[in-house]
Short mmCIF file of N, CA and C and ligand atoms in Angstrom, two decimals:
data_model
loop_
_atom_site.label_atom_id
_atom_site.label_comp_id
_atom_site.label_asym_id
_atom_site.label_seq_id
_atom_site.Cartn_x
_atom_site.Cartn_y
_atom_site.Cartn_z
N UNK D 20 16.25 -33.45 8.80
CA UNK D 20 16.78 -32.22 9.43
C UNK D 20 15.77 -31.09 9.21
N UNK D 21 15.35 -30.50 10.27
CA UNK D 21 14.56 -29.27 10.40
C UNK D 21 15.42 -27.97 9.86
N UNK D 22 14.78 -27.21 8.68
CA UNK D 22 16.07 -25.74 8.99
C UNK D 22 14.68 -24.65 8.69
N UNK D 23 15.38 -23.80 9.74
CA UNK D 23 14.17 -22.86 9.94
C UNK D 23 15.25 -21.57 9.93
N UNK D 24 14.09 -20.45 9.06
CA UNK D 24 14.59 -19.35 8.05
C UNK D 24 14.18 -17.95 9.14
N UNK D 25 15.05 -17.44 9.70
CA UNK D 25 14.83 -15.75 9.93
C UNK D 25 15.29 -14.58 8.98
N UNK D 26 14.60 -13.58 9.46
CA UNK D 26 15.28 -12.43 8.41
C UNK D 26 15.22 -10.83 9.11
N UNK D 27 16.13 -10.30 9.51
CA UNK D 27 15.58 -8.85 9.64
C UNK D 27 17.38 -7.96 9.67
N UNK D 28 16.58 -6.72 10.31
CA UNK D 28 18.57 -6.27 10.30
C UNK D 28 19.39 -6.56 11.32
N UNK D 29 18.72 -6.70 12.65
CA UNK D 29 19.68 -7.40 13.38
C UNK D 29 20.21 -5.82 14.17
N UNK D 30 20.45 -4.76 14.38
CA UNK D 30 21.13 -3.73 14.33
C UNK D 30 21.62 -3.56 15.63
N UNK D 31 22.51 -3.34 16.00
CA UNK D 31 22.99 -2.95 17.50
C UNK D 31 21.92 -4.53 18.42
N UNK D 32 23.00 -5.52 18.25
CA UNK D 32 22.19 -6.92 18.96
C UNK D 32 21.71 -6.79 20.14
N UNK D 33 20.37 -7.24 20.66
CA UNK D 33 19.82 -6.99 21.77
C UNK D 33 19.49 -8.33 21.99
N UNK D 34 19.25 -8.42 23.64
CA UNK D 34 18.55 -9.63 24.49
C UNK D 34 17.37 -10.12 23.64
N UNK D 35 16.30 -9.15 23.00
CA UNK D 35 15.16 -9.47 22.22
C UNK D 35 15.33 -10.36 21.06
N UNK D 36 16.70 -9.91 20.51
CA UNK D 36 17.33 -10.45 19.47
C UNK D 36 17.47 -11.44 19.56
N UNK D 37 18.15 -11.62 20.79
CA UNK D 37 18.38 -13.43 21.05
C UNK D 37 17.79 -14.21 21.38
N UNK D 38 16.84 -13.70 21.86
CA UNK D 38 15.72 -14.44 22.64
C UNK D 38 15.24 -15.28 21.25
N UNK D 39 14.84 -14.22 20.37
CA UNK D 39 14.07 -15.00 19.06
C UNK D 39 15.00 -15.90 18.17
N UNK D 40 16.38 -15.48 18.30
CA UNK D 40 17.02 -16.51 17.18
C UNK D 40 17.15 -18.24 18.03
N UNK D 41 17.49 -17.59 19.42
CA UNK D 41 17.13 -18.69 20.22
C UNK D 41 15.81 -19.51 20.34
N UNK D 42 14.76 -18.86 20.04
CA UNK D 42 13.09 -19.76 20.03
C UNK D 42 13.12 -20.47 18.78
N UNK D 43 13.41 -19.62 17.60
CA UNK D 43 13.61 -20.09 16.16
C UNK D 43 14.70 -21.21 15.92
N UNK D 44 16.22 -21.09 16.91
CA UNK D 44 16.58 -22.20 16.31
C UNK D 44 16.41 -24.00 17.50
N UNK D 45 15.25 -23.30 18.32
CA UNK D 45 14.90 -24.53 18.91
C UNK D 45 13.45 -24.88 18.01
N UNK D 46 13.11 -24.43 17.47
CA UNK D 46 12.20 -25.36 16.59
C UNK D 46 12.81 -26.25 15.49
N UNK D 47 14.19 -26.05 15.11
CA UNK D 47 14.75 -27.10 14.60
C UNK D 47 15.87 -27.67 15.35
N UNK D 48 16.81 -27.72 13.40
CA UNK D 48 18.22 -28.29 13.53
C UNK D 48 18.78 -26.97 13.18
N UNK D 49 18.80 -26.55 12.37
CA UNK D 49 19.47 -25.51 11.48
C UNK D 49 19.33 -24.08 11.71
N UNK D 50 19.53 -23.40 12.22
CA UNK D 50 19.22 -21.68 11.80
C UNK D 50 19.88 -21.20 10.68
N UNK D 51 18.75 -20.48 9.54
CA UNK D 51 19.41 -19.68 8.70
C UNK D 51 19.06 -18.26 8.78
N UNK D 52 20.06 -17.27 9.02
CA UNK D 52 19.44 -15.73 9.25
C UNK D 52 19.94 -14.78 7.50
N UNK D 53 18.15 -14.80 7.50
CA UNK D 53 18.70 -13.70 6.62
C UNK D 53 18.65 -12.02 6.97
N UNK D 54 20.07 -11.61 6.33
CA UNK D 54 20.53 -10.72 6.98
C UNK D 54 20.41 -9.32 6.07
N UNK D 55 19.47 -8.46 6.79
CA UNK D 55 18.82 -7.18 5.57
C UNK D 55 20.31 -6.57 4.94
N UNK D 56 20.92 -6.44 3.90
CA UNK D 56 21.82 -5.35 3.06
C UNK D 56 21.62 -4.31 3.57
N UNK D 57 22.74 -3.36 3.54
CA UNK D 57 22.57 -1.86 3.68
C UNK D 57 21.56 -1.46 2.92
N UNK D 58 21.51 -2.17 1.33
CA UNK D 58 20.46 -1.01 0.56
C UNK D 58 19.54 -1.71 0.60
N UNK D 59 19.16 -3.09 1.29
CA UNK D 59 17.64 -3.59 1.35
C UNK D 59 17.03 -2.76 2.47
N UNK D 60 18.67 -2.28 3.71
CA UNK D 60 17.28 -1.74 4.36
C UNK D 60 17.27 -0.04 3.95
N UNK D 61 17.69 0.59 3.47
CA UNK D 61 17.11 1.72 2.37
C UNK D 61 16.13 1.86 2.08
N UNK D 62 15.62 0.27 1.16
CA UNK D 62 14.46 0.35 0.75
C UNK D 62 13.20 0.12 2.15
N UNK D 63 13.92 -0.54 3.18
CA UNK D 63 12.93 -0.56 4.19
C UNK D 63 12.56 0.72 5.04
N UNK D 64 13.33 1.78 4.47
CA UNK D 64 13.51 3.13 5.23
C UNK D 64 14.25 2.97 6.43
N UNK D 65 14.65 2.33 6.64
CA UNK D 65 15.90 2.39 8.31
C UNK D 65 17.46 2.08 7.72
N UNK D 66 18.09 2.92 8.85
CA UNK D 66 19.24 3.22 8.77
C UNK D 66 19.80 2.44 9.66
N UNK D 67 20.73 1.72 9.18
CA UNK D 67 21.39 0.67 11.03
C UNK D 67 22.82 1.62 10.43
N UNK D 68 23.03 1.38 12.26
CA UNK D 68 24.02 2.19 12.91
C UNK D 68 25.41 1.40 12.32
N UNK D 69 25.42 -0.19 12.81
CA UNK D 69 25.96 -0.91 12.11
C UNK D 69 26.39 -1.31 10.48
N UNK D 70 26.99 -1.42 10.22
CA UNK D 70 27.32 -2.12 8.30
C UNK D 70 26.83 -3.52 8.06
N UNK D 71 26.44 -3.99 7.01
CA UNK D 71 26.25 -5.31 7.00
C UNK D 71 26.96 -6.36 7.53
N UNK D 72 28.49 -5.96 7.26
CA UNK D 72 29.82 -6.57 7.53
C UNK D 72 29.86 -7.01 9.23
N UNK D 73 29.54 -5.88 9.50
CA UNK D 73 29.52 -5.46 11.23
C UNK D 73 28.67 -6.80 12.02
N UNK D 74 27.23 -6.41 11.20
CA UNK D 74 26.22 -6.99 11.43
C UNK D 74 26.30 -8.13 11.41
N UNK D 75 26.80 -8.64 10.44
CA UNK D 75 26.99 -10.40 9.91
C UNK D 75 28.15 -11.03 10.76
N UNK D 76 29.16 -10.46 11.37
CA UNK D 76 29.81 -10.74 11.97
C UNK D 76 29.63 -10.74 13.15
N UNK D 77 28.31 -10.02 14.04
CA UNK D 77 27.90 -10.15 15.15
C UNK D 77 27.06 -11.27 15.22
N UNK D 78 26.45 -11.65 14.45
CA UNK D 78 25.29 -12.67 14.51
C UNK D 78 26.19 -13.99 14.36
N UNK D 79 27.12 -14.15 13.61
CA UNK D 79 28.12 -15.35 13.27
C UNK D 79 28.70 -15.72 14.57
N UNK D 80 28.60 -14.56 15.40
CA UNK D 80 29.29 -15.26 16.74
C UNK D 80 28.11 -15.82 17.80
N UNK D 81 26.95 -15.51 17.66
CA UNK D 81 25.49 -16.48 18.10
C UNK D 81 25.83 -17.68 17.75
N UNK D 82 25.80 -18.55 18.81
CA UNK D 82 25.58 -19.66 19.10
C UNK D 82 24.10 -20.13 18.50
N UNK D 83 23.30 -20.12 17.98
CA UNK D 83 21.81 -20.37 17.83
C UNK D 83 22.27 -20.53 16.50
N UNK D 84 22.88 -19.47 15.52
CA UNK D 84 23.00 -18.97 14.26
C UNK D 84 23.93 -19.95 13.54
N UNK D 85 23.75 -20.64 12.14
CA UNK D 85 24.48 -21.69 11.66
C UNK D 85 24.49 -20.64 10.50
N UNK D 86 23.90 -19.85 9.80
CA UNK D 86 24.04 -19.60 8.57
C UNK D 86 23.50 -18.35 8.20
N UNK D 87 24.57 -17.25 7.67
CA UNK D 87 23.77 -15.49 7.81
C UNK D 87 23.90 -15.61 5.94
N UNK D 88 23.27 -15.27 5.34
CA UNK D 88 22.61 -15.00 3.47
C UNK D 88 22.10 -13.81 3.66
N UNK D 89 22.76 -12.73 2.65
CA UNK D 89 22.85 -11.66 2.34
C UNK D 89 21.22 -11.19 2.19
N UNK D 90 19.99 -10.89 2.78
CA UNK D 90 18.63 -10.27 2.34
C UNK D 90 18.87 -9.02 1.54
N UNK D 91 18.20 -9.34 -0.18
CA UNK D 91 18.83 -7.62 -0.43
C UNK D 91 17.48 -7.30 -1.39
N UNK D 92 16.25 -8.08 -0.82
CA UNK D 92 15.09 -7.75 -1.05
C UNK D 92 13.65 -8.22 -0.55
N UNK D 93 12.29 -7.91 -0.89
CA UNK D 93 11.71 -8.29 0.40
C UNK D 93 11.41 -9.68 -0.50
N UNK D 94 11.83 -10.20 -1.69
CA UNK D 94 11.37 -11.40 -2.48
C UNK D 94 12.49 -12.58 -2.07
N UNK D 95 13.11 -12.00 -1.36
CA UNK D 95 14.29 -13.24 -0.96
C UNK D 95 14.00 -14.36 -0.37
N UNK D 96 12.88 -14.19 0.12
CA UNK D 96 12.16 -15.25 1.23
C UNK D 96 12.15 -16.67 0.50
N UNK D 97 11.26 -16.26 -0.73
CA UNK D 97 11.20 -17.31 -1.73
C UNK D 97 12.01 -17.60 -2.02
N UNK D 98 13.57 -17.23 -2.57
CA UNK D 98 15.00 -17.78 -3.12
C UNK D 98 15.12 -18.51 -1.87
N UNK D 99 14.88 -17.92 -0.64
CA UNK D 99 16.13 -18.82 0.29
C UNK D 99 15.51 -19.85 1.06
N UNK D 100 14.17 -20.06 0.38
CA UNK D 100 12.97 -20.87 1.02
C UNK D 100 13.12 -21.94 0.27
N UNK D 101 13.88 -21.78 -1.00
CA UNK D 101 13.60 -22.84 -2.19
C UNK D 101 14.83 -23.44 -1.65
N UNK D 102 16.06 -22.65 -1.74
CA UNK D 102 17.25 -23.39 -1.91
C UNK D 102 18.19 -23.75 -0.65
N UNK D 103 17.44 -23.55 0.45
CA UNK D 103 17.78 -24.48 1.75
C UNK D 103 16.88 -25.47 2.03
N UNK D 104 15.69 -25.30 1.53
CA UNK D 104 14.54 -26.18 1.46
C UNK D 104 14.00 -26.16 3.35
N UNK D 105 13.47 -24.96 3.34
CA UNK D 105 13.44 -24.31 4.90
C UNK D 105 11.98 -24.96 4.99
N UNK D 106 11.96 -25.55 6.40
CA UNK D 106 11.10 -26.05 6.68
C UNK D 106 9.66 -24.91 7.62
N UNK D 107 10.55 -24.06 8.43
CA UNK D 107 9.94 -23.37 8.74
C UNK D 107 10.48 -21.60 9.01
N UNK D 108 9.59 -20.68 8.48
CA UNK D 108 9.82 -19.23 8.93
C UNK D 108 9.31 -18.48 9.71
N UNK D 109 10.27 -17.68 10.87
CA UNK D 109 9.68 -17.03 11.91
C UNK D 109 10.04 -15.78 11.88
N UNK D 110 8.96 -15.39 12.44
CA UNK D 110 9.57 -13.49 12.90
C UNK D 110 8.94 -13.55 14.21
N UNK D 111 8.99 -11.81 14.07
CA UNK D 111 8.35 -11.39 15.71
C UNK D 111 6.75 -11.09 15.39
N UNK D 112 5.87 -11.25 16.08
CA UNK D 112 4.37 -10.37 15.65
C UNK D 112 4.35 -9.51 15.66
N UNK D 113 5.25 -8.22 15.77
CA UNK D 113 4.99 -7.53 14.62
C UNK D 113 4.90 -7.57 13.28
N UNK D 114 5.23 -8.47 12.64
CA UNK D 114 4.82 -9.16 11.31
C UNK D 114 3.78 -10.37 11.27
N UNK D 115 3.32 -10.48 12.25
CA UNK D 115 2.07 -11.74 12.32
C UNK D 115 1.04 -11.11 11.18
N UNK D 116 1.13 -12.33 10.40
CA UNK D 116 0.26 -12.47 9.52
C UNK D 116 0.72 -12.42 7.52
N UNK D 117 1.91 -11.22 8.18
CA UNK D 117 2.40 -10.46 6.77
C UNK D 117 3.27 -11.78 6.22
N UNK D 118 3.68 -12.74 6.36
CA UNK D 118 4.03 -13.80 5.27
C UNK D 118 3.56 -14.80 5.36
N UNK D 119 2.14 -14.94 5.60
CA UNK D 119 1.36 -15.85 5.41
C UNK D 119 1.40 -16.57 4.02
N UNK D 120 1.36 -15.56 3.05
CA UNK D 120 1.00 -15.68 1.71
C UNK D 120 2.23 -16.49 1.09
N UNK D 121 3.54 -16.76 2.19
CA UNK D 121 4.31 -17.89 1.38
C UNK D 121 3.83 -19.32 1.41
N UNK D 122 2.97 -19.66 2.27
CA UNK D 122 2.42 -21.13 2.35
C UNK D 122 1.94 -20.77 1.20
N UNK D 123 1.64 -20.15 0.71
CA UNK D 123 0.64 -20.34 -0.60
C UNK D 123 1.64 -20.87 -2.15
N UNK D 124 2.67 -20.52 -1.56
CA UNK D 124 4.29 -20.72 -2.80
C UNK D 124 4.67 -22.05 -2.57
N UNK D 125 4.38 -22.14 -0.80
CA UNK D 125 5.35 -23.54 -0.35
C UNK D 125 4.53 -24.34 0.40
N UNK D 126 3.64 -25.35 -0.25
CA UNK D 126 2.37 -25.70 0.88
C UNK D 126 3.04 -26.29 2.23
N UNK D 127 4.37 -27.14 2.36
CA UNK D 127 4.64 -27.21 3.71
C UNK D 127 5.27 -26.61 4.50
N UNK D 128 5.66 -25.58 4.18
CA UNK D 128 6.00 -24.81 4.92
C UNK D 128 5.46 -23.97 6.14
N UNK D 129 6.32 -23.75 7.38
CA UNK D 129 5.20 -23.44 8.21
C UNK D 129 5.86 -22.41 8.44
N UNK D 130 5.04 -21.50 9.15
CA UNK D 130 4.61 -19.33 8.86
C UNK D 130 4.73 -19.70 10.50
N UNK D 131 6.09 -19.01 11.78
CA UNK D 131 5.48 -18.84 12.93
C UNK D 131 6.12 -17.56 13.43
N UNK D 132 4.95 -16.72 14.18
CA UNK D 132 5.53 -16.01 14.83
C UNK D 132 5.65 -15.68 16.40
N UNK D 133 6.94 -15.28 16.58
CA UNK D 133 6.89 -15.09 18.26
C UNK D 133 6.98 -13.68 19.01
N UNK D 134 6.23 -13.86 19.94
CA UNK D 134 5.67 -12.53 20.73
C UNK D 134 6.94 -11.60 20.90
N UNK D 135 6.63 -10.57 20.24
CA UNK D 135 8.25 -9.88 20.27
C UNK D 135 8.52 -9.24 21.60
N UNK D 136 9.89 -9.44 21.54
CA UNK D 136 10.79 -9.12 22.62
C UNK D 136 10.44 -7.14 23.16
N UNK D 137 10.46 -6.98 24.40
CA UNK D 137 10.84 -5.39 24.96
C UNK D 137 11.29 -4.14 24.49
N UNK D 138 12.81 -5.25 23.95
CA UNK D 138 13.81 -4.11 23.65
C UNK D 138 13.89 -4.02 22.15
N UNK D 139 13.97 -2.20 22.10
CA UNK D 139 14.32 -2.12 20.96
C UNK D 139 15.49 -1.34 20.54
N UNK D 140 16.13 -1.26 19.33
CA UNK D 140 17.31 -0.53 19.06
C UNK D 140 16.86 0.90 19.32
N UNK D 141 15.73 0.93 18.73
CA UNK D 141 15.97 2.18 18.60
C UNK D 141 15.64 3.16 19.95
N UNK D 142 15.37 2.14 20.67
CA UNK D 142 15.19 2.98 22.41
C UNK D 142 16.80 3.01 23.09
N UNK D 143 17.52 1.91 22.22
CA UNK D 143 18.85 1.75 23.15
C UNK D 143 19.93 3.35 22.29
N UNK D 144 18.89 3.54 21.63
CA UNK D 144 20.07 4.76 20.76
C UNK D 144 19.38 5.73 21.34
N UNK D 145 18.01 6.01 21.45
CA UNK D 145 17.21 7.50 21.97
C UNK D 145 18.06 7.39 23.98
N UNK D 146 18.59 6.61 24.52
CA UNK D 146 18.67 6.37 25.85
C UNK D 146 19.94 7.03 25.78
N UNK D 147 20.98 6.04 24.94
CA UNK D 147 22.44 6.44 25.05
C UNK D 147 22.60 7.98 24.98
N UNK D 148 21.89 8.56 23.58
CA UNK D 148 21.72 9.79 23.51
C UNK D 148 22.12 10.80 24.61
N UNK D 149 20.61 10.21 25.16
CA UNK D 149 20.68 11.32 26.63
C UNK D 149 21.47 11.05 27.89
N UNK D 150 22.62 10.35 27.35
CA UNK D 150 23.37 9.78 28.66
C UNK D 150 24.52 11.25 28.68
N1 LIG Z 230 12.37 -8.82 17.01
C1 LIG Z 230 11.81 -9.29 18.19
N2 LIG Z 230 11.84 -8.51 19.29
C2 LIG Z 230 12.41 -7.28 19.26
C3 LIG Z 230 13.00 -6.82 18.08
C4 LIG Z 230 12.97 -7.60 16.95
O1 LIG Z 230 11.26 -10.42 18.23
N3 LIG Z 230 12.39 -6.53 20.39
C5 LIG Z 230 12.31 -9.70 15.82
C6 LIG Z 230 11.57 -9.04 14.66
O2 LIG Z 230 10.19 -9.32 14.74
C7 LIG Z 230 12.21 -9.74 13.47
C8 LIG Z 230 13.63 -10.01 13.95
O3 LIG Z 230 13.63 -9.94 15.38
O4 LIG Z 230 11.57 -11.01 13.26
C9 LIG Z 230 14.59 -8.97 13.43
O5 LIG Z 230 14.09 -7.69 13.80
P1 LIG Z 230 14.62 -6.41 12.99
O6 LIG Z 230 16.10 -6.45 12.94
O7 LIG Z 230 13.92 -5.22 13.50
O8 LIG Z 230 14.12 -6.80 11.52
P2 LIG Z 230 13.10 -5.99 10.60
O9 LIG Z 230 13.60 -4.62 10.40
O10 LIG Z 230 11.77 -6.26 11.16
O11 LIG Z 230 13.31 -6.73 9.19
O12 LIG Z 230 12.11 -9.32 5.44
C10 LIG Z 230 11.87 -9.08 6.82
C11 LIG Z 230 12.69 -7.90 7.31
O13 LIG Z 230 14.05 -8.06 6.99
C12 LIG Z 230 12.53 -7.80 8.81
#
């Protein structure tokens, strides 16, 4: 069984959103999303509009999504890399490159990223705004 590891906040779900949990969970069997904490993302400096609660409960209803684990730091990768025994981790390129350095923790593990999506939250909140 393939299980392949995402992670971000997820915030106000977009088409972009899905697009990637959808690419990510066709490279396996399994999707596991890890899902940023209110105060992990604090420390990331962003504010979601959403609650974790909110959040985790939107993604639970994705079809793609088998499994949301609390992210409540940027070292989690490694806990949840060890103990699902994740075969592979993806983001968007905007992070291409930046967790390279876990192959170096997990030699088979494979690092992929996909061309990120259009939309972003934070254009769908600057839009509504001015509605
Ligand atoms: N993403 C994407 N296209 C978008 C927006 C996001 O492909 N238009 C991807 C991001 O690259 C990321 C995932 O969807 O892989 C979640 O995006 P965010 O919720 O913005 O997550 P982020 O704040 O980048 O947190 O430890 C990693 C962090 O938790 C990632």
């Amino acid at each position: 069984e393939v299980v392949v590891l995402v992670a971000g906040t997820f915030d106000i779900i977009h088409e972009s959103h899905i697009n990637m949990l959808r690419n990510a969970k066709n490279l396996g069997d399994k999707l596991i999303v890890m899902l940023s904490t209110d105060e992990f993302n604090t420390q990331k400096g962003k504010i979601a509009y959403q609650d974790y609660e909110t959040r985790k409960f939107v993604l639970e209803a994705i079809h793609y999504v088998d499994v949301v684990v609390p992210e409540n730091s940027w070292d989690d990768k490694e806990l949840y890399i060890d103990m699902f025994d994740i075969n592979i981790f993806a983001m968007g390129d905007d992070w291409r490159g930046k967790f390279d350095d876990l192959k170096m923790i997990f030699p088979k593990l494979k690092v992929m990223y996909f061309p990120r999506g259009k939309t972003s939250s934070q254009k769908i909140k600057q839009d509504i705004s001015k509605l």
